[in-house]
Coordinates of C-alpha atoms and ligand atoms in Angstrom, one line a residue:
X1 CA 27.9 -12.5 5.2
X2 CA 25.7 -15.5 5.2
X3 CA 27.5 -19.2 4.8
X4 CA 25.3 -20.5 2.1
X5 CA 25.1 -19.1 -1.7
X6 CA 21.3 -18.8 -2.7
X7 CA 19.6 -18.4 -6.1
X8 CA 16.3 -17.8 -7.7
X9 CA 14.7 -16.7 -10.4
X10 CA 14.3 -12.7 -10.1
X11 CA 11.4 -12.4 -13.5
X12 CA 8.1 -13.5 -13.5
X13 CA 8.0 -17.2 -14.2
X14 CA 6.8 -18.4 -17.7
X15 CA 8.6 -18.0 -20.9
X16 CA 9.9 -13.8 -21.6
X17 CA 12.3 -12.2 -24.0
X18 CA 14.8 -12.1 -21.6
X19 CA 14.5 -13.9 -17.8
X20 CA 16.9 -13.3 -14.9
X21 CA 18.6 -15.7 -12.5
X22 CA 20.2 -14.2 -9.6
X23 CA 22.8 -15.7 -7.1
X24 CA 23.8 -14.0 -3.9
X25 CA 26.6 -15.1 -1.1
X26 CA 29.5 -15.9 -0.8
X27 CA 30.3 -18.5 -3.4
X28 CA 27.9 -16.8 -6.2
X29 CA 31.0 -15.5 -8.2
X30 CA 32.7 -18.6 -8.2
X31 CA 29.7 -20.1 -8.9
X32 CA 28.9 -18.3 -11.5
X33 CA 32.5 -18.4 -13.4
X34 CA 33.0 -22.7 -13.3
X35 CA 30.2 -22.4 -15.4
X36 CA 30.7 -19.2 -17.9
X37 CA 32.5 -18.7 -20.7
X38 CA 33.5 -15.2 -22.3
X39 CA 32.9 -15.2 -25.9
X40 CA 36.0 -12.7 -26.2
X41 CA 38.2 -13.7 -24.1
X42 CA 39.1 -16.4 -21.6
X43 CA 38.2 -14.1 -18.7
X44 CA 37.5 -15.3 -15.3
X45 CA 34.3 -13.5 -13.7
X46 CA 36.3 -13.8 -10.4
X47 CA 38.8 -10.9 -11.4
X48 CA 36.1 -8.8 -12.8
X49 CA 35.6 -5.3 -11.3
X50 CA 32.3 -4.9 -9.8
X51 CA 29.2 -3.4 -11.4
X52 CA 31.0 -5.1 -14.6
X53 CA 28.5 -7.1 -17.5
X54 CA 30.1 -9.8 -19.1
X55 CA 28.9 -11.8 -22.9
X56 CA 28.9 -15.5 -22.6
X57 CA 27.9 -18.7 -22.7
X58 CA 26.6 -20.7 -19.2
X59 CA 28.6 -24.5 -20.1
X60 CA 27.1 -27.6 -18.3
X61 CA 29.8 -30.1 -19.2
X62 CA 30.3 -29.9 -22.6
X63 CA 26.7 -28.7 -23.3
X64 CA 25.9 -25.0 -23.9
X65 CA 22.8 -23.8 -21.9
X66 CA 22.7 -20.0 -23.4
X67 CA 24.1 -17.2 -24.5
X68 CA 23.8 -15.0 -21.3
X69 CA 24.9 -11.1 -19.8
X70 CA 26.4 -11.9 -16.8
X71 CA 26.4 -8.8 -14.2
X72 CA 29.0 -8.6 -11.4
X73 CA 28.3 -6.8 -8.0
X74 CA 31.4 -7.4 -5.1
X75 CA 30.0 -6.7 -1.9
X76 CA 29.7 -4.7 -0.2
X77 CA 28.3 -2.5 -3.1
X78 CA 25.2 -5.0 -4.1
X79 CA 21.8 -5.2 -3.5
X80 CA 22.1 -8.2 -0.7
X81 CA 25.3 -6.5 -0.1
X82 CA 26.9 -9.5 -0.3
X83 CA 29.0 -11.0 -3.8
X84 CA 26.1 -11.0 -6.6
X85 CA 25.4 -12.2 -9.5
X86 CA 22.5 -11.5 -12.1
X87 CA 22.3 -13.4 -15.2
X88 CA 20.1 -12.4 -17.9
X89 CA 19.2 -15.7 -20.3
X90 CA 16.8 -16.3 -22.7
X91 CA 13.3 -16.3 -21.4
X92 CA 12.2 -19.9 -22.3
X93 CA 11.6 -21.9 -19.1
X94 CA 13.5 -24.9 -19.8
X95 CA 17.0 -22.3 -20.4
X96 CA 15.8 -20.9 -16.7
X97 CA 15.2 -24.6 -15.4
X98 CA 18.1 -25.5 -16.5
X99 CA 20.5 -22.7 -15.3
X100 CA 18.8 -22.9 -12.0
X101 CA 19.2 -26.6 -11.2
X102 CA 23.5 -26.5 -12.7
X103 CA 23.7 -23.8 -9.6
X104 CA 21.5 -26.0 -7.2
X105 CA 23.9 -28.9 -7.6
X106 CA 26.9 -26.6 -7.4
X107 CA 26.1 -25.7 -3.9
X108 CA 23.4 -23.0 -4.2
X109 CA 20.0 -22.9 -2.1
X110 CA 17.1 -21.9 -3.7
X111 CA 16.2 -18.7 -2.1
X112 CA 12.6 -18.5 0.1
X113 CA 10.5 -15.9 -0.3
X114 CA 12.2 -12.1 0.1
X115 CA 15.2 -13.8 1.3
X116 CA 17.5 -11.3 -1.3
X117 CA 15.4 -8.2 0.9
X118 CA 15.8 -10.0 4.0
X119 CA 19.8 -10.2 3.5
X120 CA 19.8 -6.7 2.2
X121 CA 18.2 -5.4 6.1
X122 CA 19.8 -8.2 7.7
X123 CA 23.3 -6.3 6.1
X124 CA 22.4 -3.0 6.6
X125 CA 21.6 -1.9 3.0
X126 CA 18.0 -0.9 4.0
X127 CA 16.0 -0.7 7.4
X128 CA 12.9 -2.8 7.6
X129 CA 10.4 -0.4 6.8
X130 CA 12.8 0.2 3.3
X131 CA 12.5 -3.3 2.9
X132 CA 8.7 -3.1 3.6
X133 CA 8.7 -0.7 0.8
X134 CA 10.3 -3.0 -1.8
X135 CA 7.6 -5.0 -1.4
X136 CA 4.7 -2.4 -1.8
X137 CA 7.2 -0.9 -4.7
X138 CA 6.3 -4.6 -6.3
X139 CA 2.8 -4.2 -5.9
X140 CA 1.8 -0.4 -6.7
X141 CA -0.4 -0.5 -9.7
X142 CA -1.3 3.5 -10.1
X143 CA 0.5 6.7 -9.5
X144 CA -0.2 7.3 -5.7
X145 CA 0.7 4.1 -4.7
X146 CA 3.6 4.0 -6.7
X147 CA 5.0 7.6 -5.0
X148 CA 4.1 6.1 -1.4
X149 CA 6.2 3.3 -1.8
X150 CA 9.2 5.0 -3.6
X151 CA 9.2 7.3 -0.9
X152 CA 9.5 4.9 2.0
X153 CA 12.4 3.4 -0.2
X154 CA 14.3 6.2 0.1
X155 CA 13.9 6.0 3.6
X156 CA 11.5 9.6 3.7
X157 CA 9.4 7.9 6.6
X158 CA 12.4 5.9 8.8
X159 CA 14.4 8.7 8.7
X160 CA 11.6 11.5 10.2
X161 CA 11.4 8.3 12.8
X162 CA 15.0 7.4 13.4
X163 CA 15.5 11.5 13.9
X164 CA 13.3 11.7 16.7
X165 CA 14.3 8.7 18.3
X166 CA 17.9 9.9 18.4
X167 CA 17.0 13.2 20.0
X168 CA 14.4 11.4 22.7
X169 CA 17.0 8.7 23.2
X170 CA 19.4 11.2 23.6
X171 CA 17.0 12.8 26.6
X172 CA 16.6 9.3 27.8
X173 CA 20.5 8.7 28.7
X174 CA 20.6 12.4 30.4
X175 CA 17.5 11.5 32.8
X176 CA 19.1 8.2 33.2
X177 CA 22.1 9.8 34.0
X178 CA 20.3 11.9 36.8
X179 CA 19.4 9.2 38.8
X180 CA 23.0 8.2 39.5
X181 CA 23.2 11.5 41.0
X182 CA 19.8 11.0 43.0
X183 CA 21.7 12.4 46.2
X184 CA 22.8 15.9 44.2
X185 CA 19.2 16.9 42.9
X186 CA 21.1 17.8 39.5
X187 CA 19.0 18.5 36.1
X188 CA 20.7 17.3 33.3
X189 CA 17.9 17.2 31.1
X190 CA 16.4 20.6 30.7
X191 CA 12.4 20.3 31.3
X192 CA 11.6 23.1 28.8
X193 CA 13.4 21.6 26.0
X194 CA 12.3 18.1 27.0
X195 CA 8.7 19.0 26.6
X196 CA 9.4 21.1 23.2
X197 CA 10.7 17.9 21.9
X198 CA 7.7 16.1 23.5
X199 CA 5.5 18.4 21.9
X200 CA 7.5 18.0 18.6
X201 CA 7.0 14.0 19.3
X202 CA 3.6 14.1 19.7
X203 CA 2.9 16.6 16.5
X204 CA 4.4 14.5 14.1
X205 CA 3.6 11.0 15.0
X206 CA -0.2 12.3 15.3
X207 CA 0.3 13.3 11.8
X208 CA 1.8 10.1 10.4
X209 CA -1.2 8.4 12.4
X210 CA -3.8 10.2 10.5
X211 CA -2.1 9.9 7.5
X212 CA -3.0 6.1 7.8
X213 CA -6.8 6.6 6.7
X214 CA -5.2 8.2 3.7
X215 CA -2.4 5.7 3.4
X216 CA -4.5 2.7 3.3
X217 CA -7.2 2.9 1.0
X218 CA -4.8 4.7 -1.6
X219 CA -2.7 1.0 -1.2
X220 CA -6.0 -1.2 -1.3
X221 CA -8.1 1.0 -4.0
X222 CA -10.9 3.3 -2.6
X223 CA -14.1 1.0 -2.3
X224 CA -17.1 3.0 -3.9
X225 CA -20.3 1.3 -4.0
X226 CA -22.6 1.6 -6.4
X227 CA -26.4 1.5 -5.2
X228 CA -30.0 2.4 -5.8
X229 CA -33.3 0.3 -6.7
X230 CA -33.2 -1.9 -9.2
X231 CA -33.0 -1.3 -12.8
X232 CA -31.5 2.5 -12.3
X233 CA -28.7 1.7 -14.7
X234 CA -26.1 0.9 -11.6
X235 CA -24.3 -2.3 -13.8
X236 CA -24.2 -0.3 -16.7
X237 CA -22.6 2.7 -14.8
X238 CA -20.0 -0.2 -13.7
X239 CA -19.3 -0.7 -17.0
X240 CA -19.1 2.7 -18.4
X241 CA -16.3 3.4 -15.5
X242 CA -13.8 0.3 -16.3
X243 CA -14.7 0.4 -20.1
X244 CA -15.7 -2.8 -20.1
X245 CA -18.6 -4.9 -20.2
X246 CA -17.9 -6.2 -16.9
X247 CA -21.6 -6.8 -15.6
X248 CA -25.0 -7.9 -17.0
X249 CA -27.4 -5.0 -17.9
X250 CA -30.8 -6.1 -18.5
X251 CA -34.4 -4.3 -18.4
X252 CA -34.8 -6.4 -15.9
X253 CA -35.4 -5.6 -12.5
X254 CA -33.3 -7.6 -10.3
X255 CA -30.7 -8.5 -12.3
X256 CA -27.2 -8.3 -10.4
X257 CA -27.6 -10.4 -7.3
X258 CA -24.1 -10.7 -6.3
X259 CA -21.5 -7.8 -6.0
X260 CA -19.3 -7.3 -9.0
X261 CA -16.0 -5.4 -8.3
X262 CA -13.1 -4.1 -10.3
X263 CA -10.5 -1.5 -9.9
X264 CA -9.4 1.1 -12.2
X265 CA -6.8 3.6 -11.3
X266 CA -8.5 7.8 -12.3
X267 CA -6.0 10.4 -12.1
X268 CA -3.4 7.9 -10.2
X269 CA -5.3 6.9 -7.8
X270 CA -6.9 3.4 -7.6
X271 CA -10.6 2.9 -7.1
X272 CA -12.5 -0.5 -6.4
X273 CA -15.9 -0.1 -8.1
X274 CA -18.7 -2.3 -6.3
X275 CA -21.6 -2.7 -8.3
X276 CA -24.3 -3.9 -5.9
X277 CA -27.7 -5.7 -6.0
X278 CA -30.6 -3.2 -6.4
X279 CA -32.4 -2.0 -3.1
X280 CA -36.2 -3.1 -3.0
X281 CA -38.4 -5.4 -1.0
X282 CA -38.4 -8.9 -2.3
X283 CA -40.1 -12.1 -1.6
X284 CA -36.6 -14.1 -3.7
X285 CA -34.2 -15.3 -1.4
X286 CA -31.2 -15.4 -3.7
X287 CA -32.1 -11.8 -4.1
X288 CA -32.5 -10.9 -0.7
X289 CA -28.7 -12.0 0.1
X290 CA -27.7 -10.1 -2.6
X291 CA -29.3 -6.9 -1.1
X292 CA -27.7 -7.6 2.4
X293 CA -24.4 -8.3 0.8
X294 CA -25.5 -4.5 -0.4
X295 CA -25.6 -2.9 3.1
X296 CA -22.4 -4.9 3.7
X297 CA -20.7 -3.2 0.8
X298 CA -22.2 0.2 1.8
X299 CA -20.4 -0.2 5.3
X300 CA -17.2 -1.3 3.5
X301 CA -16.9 1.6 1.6
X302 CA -15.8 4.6 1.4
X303 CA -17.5 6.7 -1.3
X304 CA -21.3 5.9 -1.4
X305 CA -23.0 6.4 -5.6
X306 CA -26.5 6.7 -4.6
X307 CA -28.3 6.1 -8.4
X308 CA -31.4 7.1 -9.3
X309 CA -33.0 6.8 -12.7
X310 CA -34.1 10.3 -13.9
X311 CA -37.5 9.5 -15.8
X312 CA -39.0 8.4 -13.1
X313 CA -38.8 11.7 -11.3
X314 CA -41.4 13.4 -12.5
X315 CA -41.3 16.8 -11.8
X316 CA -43.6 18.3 -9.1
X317 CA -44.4 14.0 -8.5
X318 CA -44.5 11.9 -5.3
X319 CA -41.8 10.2 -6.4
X320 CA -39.3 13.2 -6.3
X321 CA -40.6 13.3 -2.5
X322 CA -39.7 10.1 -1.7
X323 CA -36.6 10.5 -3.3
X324 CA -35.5 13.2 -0.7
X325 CA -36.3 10.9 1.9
X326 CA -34.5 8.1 0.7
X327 CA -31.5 10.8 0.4
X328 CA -31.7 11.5 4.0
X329 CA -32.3 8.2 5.5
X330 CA -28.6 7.3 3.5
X331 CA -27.2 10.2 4.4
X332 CA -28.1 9.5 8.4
X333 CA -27.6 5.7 8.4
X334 CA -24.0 6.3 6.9
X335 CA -22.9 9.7 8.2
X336 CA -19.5 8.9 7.8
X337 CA -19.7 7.9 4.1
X338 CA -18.6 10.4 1.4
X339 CA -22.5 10.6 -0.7
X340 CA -22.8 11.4 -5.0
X341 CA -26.2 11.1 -5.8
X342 CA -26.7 10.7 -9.5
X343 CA -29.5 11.4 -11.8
X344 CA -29.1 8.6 -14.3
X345 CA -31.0 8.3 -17.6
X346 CA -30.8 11.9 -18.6
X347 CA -31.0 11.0 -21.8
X348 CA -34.4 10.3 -21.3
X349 CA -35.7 13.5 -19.8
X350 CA -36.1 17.4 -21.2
X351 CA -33.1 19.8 -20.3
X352 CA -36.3 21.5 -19.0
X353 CA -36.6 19.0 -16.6
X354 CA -33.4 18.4 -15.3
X355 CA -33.3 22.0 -14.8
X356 CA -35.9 21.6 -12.8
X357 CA -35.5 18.3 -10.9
X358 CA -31.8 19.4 -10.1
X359 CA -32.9 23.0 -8.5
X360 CA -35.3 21.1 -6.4
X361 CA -33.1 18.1 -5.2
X362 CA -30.0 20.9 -4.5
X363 CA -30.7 21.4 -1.1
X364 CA -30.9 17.6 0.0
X365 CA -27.8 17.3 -1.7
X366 CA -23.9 18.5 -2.1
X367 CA -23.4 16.4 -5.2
X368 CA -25.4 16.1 -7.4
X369 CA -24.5 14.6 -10.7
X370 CA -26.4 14.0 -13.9
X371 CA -25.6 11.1 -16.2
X372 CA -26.2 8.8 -18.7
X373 CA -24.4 6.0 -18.0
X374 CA -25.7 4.3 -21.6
X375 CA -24.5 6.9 -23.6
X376 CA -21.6 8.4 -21.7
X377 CA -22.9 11.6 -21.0
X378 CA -21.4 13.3 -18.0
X379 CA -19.4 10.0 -16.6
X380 CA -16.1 12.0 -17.6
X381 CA -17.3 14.5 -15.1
X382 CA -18.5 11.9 -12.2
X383 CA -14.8 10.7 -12.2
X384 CA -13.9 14.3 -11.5
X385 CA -15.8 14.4 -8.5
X386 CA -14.8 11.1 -7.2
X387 CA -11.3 12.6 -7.2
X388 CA -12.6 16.0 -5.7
X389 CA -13.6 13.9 -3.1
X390 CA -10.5 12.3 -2.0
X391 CA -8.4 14.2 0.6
X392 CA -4.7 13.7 -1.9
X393 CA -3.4 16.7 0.3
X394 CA -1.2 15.2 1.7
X395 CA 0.0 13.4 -1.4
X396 CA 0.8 16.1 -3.5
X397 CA 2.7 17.8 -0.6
X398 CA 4.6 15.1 -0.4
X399 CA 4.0 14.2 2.6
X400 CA 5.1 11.6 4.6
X401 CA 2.2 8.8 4.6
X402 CA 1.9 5.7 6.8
X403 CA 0.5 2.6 4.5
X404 CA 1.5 -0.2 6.6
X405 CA -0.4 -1.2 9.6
X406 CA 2.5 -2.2 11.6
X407 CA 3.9 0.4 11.1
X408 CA 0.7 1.9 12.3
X409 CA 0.6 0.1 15.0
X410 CA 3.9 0.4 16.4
X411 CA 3.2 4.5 16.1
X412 CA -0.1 3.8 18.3
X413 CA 1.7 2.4 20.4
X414 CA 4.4 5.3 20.6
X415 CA 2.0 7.6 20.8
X416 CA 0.1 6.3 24.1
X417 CA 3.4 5.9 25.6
X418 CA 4.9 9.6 24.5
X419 CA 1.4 10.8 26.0
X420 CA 2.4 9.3 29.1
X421 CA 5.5 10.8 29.0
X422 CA 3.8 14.5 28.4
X423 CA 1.4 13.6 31.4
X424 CA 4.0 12.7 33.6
X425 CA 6.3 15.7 32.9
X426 CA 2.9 18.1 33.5
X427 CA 2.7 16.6 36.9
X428 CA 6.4 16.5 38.1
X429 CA 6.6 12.8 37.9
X430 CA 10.0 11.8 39.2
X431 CA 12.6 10.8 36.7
X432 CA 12.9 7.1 37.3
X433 CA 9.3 6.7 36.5
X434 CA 9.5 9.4 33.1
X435 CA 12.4 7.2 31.9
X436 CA 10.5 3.8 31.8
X437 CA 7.7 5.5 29.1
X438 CA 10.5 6.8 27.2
X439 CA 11.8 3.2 27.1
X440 CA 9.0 2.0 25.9
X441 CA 8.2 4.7 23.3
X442 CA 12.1 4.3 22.2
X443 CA 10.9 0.5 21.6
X444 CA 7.7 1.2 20.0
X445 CA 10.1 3.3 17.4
X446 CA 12.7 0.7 16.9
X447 CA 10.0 -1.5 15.6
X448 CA 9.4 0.2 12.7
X449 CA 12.9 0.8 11.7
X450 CA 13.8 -2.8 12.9
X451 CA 16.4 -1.7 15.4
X452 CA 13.8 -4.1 17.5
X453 CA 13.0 -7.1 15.9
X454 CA 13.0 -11.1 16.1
X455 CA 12.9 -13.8 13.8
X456 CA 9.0 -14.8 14.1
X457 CA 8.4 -10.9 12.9
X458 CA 11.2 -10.9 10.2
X459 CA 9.2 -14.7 9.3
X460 CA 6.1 -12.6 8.7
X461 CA 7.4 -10.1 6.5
X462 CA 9.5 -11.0 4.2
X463 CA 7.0 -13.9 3.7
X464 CA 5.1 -11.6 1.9
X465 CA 7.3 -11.2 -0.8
X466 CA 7.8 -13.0 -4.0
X467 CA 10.7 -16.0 -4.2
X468 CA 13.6 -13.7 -6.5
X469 CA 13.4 -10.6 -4.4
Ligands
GTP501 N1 -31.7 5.2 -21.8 C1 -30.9 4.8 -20.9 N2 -31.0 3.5 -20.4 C2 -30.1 3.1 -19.5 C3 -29.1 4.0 -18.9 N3 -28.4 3.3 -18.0 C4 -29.0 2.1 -18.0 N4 -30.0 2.0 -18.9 C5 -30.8 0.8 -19.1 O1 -31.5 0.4 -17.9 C6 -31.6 -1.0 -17.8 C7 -31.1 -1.5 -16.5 O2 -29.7 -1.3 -16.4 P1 -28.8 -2.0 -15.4 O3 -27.4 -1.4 -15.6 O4 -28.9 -3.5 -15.6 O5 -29.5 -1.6 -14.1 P2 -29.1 -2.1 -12.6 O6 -29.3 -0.9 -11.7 O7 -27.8 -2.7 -12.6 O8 -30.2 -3.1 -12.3 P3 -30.2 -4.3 -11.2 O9 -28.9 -5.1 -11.4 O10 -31.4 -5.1 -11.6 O11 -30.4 -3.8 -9.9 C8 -30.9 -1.6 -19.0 O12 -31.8 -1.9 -20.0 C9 -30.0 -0.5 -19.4 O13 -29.6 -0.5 -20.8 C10 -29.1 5.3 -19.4 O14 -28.3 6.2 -19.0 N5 -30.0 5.7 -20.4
MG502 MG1 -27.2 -4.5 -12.1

């Protein structure tokens, strides 16, 4: 158990209905109980049972702060795992201020940033990548995010880590072993089952790998861009998607000349919207910056909304020609980008020509999507596709998926040492040699979990976090 007794404020500053002040170490019940008083009884918080609430008052001398709840948790059953205390005060910030500065001059430290985490893994309540987890647990804003991070809580993703390092570790100390019996030419490590496990390795941490493309942008938002020539309706397709008026629509051409983005979670998942300055040549330099900021954007993202506005496709016209091309140059010049092409303006055309303008654009295009962003029409089933298009496999399986990019990292890492390992095993490679990868694919493992670790990378992380958690 740490020395020193630390508190913070575990809401959201500003004034609430309720706010709570947490205290964790070894003093925090002590604390806690010169400073309550039971409105039933003359109880002392120190004999309490833990996981116990208690209905006070917080005394300063002979002045009464609040009326609190005060919660008891005894270590080592707590969140810190050490003594804890949570009280929850009325939200007003002076009643917090004031709580908080009667502990501060009782002895307590305000706590840093993550420092209630950091004790937590520094105690052995949660690994580091749990911890990691509390963290993106704060931050999830939509469903996916949300089921990523609770996962990793529960330790889904350290403990499909920590299993296989036992069982290479395990192989480790048996070719270790061999080479104290260099002189015998004994096998304690069976080479069959060595490379089944290898192979086993290798599997799964190529999975978790992938799993990163998926990983990441569900935790940032998936960047779509919106672009196509001016004046195609791309602001007020922005709009219609948040439900908001969140850019300037004009009739005139030209008119976004910065990119506007906002995120919206569809169907759980968060997007990040980028409405973009419209594609033309142009003589205006403000303009201009705008339309490289555009490319910019493009290579950002991941979904690419091609617009078009419908009535100027005539049917059977040049214009419909030139559209194709357009079509293919974006297709080639971002072949990695997923492509919608929308028809917007529908409102303005015949059903006849639609009909007619969709059958002829089908081949150049998979999707192909008429709208009108202005009245609505269609936008419902534009979101649909956007979801269609992202790979949530893996999500709905319940897979394990990699978010973090140390994480990501330290299984890069693993895997170009475990693909030593495999080589070496191929080609007979004596045992000495094999058992300095495994080392080093043991430590790349141990990262993640923390079972490796030092200050300056504990420093990093738990910076991250908010002061209270
Ligand atoms: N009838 C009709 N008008 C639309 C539709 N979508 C956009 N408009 C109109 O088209 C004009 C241009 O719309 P914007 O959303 O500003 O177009 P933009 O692509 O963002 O234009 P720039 O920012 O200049 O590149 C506005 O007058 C809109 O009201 C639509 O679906 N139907
Ligand atoms: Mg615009």
């Amino acid at each position: 158990m740490h020395n020193d007794t630390i508190v913070a404020l575990a809401t959201p500053s500003g004034s609430g209905a309720i706010a709570v002040i947490r205290l964790s170490g070894k003093n925090a019940i002590g604390i806690a109980d010169r400073h309550f008083r039971s409105v039933i009884d003359q109880k002392s918080l120190s004999n309490q049972k833990t996981h116990t609430i208690h209905l006070g008052h917080i005394i300063d001398g002979d002045k009464t702060l609040d009326e609190v709840l005060v919660s008891v948790f005894k270590n080592p059953n707590s969140y810190t795992g050490e003594d804890v205390v949570e009280i929850s005060c009325h939200g007003s910030q002076y009643i917090q201020q004031e709580i908080i500065q009667l502990f501060l001059r009782q002895g307590c430290r305000m706590a840093t940033a993550g420092e209630f985490t950091l004790r937590a893994f520094l105690n052995g309540k949660l690994d580091l990548s749990q911890a990691e987890a509390v963290a993106d647990l704060i931050s999830s804003d939509n469903e996916a995010s949300h089921q990523i991070a609770m996962q990793q809580m529960r330790g889904g993703f350290s403990s499909e880590i920590a299993k296989l390092r036992e069982e290479l570790l395990n192989f480790a100390s048996l070719i270790e072993l061999e080479l104290d019996f260099a002189e015998e030419d004994v096998e304690f490590a069976d080479r069959t089952q060595f490379k089944e496990l290898i192979e086993r390795i290798n599997f799964v941490l190529k999975r978790l790998i992938d799993s990163f493309a998926v990983g990441n942008v569900i935790k940032n938002g998936i960047p779509v861009a919106i672009v196509g020539e001016p004046n195609v309706g791309k602001s007020t397709l922005l709009n219609a998607l948040l439900n908001e008026d969140r850019a300037i629509v004009s009739e005139i051409a030209g008119t976004t000349r910065d990119t506007i983005e906002d995120e919206i979670s569809i169907g759980g998942i968060g997007f990040r919207f980028i409405d973009t300055a419209g594609i033309r040549d142009t003589k205006d330099v403000v303009e201009s910056i705008g339309i490289k900021k555009t490319f910019e954007k493009i290579e950002q993202a991941q979904v690419v909304m091609f617009l078009v506005g419908s009535p100027q496709l005539a049917v059977g016209s040049e214009a419909v020609e030139a559209f194709k091309i357009e079509i293919e140059k974006i297709k080639n010049k971002f072949p990695q980008k997923q492509l919608l092409v929308i028809l917007n303006k529908i409102d303005q055309i015949t059903d006849t020509d639609l009909a007619e303008l969709t059958t002829s654009l089908a081949p150049h295009v998979k999707n192909l999507i008429p709208i009108s962003a202005k009245t609505g029409f269609g936008v419902e089933q534009l979101t649909d596709s956007l979801l269609n298009l992202i790979n949530t496999g893996a999500l709905r399986n319940n897979e394990t998926i990699v978010t973090n990019s140390r994480h990501y990292d330290a299984l890069l890492k693993a895997f170009e040492e475990i693909q030593k390992v495999k080589h070496g095993l191929e080609t007979g490679l004596s045992g000495d040699l094999l058992a300095i990868d495994i080392r080093q694919a043991l430590y790349h493992f141990g990262e993640i979990t923390g079972e490796i670790t030092n200050d300056d990378l504990l420093g990093n992380i738990f910076a991250n976090f908010c002061i209270g958690k």
